[in-house]
XYZ file of C-alpha atoms in Angstrom:
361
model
C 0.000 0.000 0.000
C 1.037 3.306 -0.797
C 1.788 5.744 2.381
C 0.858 9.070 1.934
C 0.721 10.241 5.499
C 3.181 9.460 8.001
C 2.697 6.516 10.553
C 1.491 6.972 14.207
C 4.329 5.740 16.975
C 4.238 2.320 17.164
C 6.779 -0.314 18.388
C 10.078 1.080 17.832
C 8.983 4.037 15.394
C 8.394 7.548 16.326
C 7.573 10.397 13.972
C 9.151 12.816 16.018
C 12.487 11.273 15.090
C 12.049 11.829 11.417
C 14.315 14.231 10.129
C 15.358 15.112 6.373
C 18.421 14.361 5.086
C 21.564 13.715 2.002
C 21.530 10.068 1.029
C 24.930 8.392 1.745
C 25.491 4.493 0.360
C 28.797 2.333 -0.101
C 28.933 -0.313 -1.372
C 32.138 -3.141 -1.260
C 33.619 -6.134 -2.315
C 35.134 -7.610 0.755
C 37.553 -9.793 -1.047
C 38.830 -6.671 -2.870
C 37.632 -7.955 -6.564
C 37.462 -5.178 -9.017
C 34.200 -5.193 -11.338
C 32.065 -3.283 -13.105
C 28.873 -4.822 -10.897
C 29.913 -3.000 -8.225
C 29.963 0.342 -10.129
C 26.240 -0.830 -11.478
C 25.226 -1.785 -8.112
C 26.489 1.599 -6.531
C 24.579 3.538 -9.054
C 20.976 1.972 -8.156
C 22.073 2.650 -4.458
C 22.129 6.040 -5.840
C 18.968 5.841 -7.536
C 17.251 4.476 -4.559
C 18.607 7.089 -2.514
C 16.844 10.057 -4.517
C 14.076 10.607 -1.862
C 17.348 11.601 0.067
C 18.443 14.544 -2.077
C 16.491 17.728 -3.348
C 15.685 19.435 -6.603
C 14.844 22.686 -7.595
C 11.499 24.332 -8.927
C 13.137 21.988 -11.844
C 12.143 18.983 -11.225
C 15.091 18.161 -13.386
C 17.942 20.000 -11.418
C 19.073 18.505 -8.523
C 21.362 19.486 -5.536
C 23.672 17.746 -6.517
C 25.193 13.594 -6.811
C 28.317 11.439 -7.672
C 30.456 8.695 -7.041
C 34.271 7.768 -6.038
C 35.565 4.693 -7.489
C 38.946 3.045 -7.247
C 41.189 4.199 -10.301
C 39.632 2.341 -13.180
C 42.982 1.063 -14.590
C 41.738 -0.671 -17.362
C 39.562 1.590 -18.956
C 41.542 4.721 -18.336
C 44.779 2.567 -20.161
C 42.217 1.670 -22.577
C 41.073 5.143 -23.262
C 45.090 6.874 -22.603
C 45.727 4.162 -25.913
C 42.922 5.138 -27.889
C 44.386 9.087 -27.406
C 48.293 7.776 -27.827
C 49.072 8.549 -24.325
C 51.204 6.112 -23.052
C 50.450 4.892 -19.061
C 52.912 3.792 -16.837
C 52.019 0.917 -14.885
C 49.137 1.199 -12.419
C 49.847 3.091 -9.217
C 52.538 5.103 -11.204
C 50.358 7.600 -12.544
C 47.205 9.801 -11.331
C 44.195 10.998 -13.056
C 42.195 13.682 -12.005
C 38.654 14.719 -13.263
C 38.523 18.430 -13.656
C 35.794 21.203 -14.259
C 37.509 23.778 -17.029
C 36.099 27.393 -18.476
C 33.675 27.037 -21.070
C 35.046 29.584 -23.296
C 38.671 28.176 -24.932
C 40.883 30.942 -24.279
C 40.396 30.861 -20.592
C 40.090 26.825 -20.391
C 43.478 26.946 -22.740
C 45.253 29.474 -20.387
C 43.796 27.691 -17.216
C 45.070 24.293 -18.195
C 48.771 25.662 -19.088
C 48.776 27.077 -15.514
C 48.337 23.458 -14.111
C 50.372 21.835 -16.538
C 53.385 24.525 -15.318
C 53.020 23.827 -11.862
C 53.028 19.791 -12.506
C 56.354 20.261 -13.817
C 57.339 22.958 -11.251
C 56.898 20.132 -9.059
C 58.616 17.211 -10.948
C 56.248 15.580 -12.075
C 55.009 14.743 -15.839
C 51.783 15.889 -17.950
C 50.968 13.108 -20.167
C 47.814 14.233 -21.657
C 44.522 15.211 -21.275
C 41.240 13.660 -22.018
C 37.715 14.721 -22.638
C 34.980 13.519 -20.695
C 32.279 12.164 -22.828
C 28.632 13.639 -21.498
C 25.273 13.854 -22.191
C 23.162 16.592 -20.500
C 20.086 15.652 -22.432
C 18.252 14.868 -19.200
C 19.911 17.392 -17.122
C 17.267 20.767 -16.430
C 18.401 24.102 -17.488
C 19.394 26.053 -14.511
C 22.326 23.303 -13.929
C 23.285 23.356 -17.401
C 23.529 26.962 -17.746
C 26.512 26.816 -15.097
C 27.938 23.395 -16.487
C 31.642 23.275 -16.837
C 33.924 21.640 -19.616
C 34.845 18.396 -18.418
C 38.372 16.606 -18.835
C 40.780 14.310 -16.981
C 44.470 15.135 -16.250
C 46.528 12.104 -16.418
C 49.504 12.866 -14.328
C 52.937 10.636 -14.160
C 54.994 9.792 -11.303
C 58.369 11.838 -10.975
C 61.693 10.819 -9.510
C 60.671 9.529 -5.664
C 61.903 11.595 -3.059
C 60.356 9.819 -0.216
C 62.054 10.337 3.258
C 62.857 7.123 5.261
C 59.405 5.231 6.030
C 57.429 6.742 3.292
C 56.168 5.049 0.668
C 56.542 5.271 -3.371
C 52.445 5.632 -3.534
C 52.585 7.993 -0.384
C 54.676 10.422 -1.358
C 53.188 10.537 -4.644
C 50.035 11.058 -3.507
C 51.568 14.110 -1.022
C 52.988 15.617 -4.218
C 49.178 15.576 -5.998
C 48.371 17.387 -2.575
C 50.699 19.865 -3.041
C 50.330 20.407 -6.768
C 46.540 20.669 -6.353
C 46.911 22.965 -3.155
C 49.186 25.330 -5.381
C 46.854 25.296 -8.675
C 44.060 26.321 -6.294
C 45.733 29.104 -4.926
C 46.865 30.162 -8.476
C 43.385 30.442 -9.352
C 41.852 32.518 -7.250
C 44.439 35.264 -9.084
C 42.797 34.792 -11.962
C 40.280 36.760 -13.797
C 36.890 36.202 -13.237
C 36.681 34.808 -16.771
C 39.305 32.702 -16.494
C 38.526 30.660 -12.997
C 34.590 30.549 -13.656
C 33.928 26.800 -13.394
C 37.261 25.747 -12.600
C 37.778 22.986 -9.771
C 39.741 20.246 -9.232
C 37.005 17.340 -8.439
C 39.525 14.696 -7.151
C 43.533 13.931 -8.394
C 45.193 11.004 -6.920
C 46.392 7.421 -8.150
C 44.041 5.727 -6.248
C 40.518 7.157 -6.561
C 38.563 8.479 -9.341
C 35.495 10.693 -8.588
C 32.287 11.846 -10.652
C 29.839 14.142 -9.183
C 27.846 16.844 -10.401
C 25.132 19.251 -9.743
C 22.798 16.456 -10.743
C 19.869 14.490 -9.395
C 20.650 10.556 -8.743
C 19.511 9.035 -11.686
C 21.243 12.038 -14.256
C 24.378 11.058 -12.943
C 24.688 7.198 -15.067
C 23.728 9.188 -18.690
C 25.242 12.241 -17.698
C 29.160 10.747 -17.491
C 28.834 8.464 -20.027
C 32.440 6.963 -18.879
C 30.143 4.648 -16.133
C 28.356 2.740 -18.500
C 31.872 1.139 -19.385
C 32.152 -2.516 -17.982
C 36.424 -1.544 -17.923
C 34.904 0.612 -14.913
C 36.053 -1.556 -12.894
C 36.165 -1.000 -8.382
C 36.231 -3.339 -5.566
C 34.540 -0.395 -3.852
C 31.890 2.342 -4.476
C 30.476 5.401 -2.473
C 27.443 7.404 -3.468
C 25.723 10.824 -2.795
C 22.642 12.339 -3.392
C 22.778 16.040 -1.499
C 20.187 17.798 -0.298
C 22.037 21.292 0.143
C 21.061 22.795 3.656
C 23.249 25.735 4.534
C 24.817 26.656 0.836
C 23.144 26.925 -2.482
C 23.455 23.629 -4.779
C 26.573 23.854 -7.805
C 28.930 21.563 -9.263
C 31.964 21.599 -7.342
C 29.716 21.275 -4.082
C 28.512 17.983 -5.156
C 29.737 15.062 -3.291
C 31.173 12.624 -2.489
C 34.409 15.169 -2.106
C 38.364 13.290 -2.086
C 37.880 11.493 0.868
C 34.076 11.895 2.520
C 30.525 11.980 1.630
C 28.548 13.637 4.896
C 25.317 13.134 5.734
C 24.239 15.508 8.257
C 25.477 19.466 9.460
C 28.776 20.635 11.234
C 27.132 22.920 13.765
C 30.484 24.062 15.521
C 31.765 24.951 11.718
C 32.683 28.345 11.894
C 34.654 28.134 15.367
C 36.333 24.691 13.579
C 37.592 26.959 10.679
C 38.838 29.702 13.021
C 41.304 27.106 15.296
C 42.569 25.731 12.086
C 43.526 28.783 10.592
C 44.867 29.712 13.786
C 46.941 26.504 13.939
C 48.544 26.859 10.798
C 51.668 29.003 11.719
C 52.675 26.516 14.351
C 52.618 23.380 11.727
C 55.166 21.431 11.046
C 55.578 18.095 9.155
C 58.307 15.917 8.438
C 56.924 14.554 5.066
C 55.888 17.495 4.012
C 59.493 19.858 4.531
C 59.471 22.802 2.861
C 56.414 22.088 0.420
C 54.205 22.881 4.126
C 53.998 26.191 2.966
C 52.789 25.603 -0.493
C 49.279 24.034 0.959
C 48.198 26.435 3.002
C 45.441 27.804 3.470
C 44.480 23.958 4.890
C 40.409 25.316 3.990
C 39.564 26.394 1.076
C 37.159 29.403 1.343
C 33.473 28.954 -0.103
C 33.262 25.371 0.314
C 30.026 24.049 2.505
C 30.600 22.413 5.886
C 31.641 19.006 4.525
C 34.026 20.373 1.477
C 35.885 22.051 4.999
C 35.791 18.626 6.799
C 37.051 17.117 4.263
C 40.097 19.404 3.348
C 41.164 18.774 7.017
C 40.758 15.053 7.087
C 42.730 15.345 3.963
C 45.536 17.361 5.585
C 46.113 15.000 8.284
C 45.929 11.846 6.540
C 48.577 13.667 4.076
C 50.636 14.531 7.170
C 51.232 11.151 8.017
C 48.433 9.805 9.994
C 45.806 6.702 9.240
C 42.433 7.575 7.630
C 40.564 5.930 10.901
C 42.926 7.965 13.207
C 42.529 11.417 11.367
C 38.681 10.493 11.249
C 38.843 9.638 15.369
C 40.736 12.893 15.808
C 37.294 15.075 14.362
C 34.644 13.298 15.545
C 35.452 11.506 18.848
C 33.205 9.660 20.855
C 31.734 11.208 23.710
C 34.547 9.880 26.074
C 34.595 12.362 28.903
C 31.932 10.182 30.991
C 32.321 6.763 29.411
C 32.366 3.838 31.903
C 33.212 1.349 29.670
C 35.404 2.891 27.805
C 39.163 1.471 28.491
C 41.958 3.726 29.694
C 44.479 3.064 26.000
C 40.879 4.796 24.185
C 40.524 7.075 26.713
C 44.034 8.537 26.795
C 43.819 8.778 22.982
C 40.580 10.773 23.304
C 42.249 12.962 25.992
C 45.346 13.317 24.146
C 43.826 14.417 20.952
C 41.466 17.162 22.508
C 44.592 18.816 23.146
C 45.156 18.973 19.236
C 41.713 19.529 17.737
C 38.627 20.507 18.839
C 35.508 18.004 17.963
C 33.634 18.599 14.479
C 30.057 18.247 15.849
C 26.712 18.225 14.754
C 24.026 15.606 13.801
C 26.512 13.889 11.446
């Protein structure tokens, strides 16, 4: 039976605990087996998920919706082949997908900024390649701000790692840093010239498509997913429903290393303690290339784009994804009586470092 009214309480259900929400789903292959199912089956999560997200007085323009992928090897060597750019071997090279200028001059001059700085910073351009669309289904208001979309394929300069580091690490720092610097170099430019540009995700590892799109525009729209050399052992989807900043491309999610479902409430004090922080950091792996990433936040990015450009920095910095993640959002361990002393000390320690991220997250 269709429900059009909402339930009284019974059993375990109250109404007065609904609440409205983004739609967050991952989906995994525990075994780590790459396939293009899981990219299909991450996409109807999406789908089913569309209740979760909002649209405009467009039915047709949503707040926004994407997925982050393991790097599809296959189909990106496939692809690099088809173009004559030759790949080095997987976990050698990064791709990035990136929104460009629609007018040519500016996307021309905005591309030969980033290509500079990739080989300020050692590294090689090996190409770039143009993201096949179709906006067909996509309504009006979002296509009237759409960006050019291409992929940077990036390759892996002579390793300077210090002792401890890995190959893939300190590659992966380097994309930081390089990304960091091109973002900074933007906001210099004419308004012309840095309308729709951002740097969706660049790394060896992950690949991400998002867009100010509704959760089923987001298959036809990047036409790349359809591929079965899409290949991931893992999947996370997005469908936003924009709450405290207006929906657009680059605020789409999932961002380069979180989707979010919920709001930061202690946001603005959060930004303020980082940016005080920053002229007492120091970093071992980083050395002198600290100083090229800074600001850590990037200004005009919601709550989550913020939370994530931390948990970035201090997974870059050296620490674990899980303890970076602990480290923003700890439990409430103040009054725990469970809790053992080892989780308790880290808890206590860490308060000392970084204030809590909190809200209904």
């Amino acid at each position: 039976m269709h429900q059009t009214a909402t339930p009284s309480a019974q059993g375990l259900y109250d109404p007065r605990h609904e609440h409205d929400a983004c739609g967050v789903g991952f989906v995994v292959d525990i075994q780590g087996r790459r396939s293009h199912r899981i990219v299909r089956q991450a996409l109807q999560v999406l789908i089913n998920l569309q209740h979760r997200g909002a649209c405009g007085c467009e039915a047709n323009t949503g707040d926004g919706a994407g997925i982050l992928i393991q790097m599809p090897d296959r189909f990106l060597r496939k692809e690099a082949d088809r173009a004559g750019i030759a790949l080095p071997p997987a976990g050698e090279y990064a791709a990035g997908l990136i929104f460009l200028p629609r007018e040519a001059a500016a996307r021309a001059s905005v591309q030969a900024l980033f290509e500079q700085i990739i080989v300020e910073e050692g590294q090689r351009v090996l190409g770039w390649r143009d993201v096949p669309t179709d906006d067909s289904s996509v309504g009006p208001s979002a296509v009237a701000v759409e960006p050019v979309f291409r992929h940077l394929l990036i390759g892996r300069g002579t390793v300077t790692a210090v002792p401890g580091d890995s190959a893939g690490a300190w590659f992966e720092r380097k994309l930081y840093v390089i990304r960091k610097r091109f973002e900074r170099a933007v906001d210099q430019l004419t308004l012309a010239e840095r309308q729709f540009v951002y740097v969706v995700s660049l790394s060896s590892q992950t690949l991400t498509y998002k867009g100010m799109l509704t959760a089923d525009q987001l298959g036809p729209m990047f036409i790349d997913l359809a591929d079965e050399a899409v290949e991931s052992a893992l999947a996370l989807v997005h469908q936003r429903f924009s709450t405290n900043t207006f929906p657009s491309w680059p605020l789409a999610h999932p961002y380069r290393y979180v989707a979010h479902n919920g709001e930061i409430n202690t946001l603005r004090g959060n930004i303020n303690w980082m940016k005080a922080r920053e002229a007492l950091l120091e970093s071992e792996l980083f050395g002198d290339d600290l100083k090229k990433i800074l600001p850590v936040i990037r200004e005009g990015g919601s709550d989550t784009a913020s939370f994530d450009n931390v948990l970035e920095f201090l997974v870059m910095a050296g620490r674990s994804l899980p303890h970076a993640v602990l480290m923003m959002i700890p439990e409430p361990w103040q009054n725990h009586e469970s809790m053992s002393a080892e989780r308790r000390a880290f808890y206590e320690y860490h308060s000392s470092l970084m204030e809590p991220w909190d809200g209904p997250a």
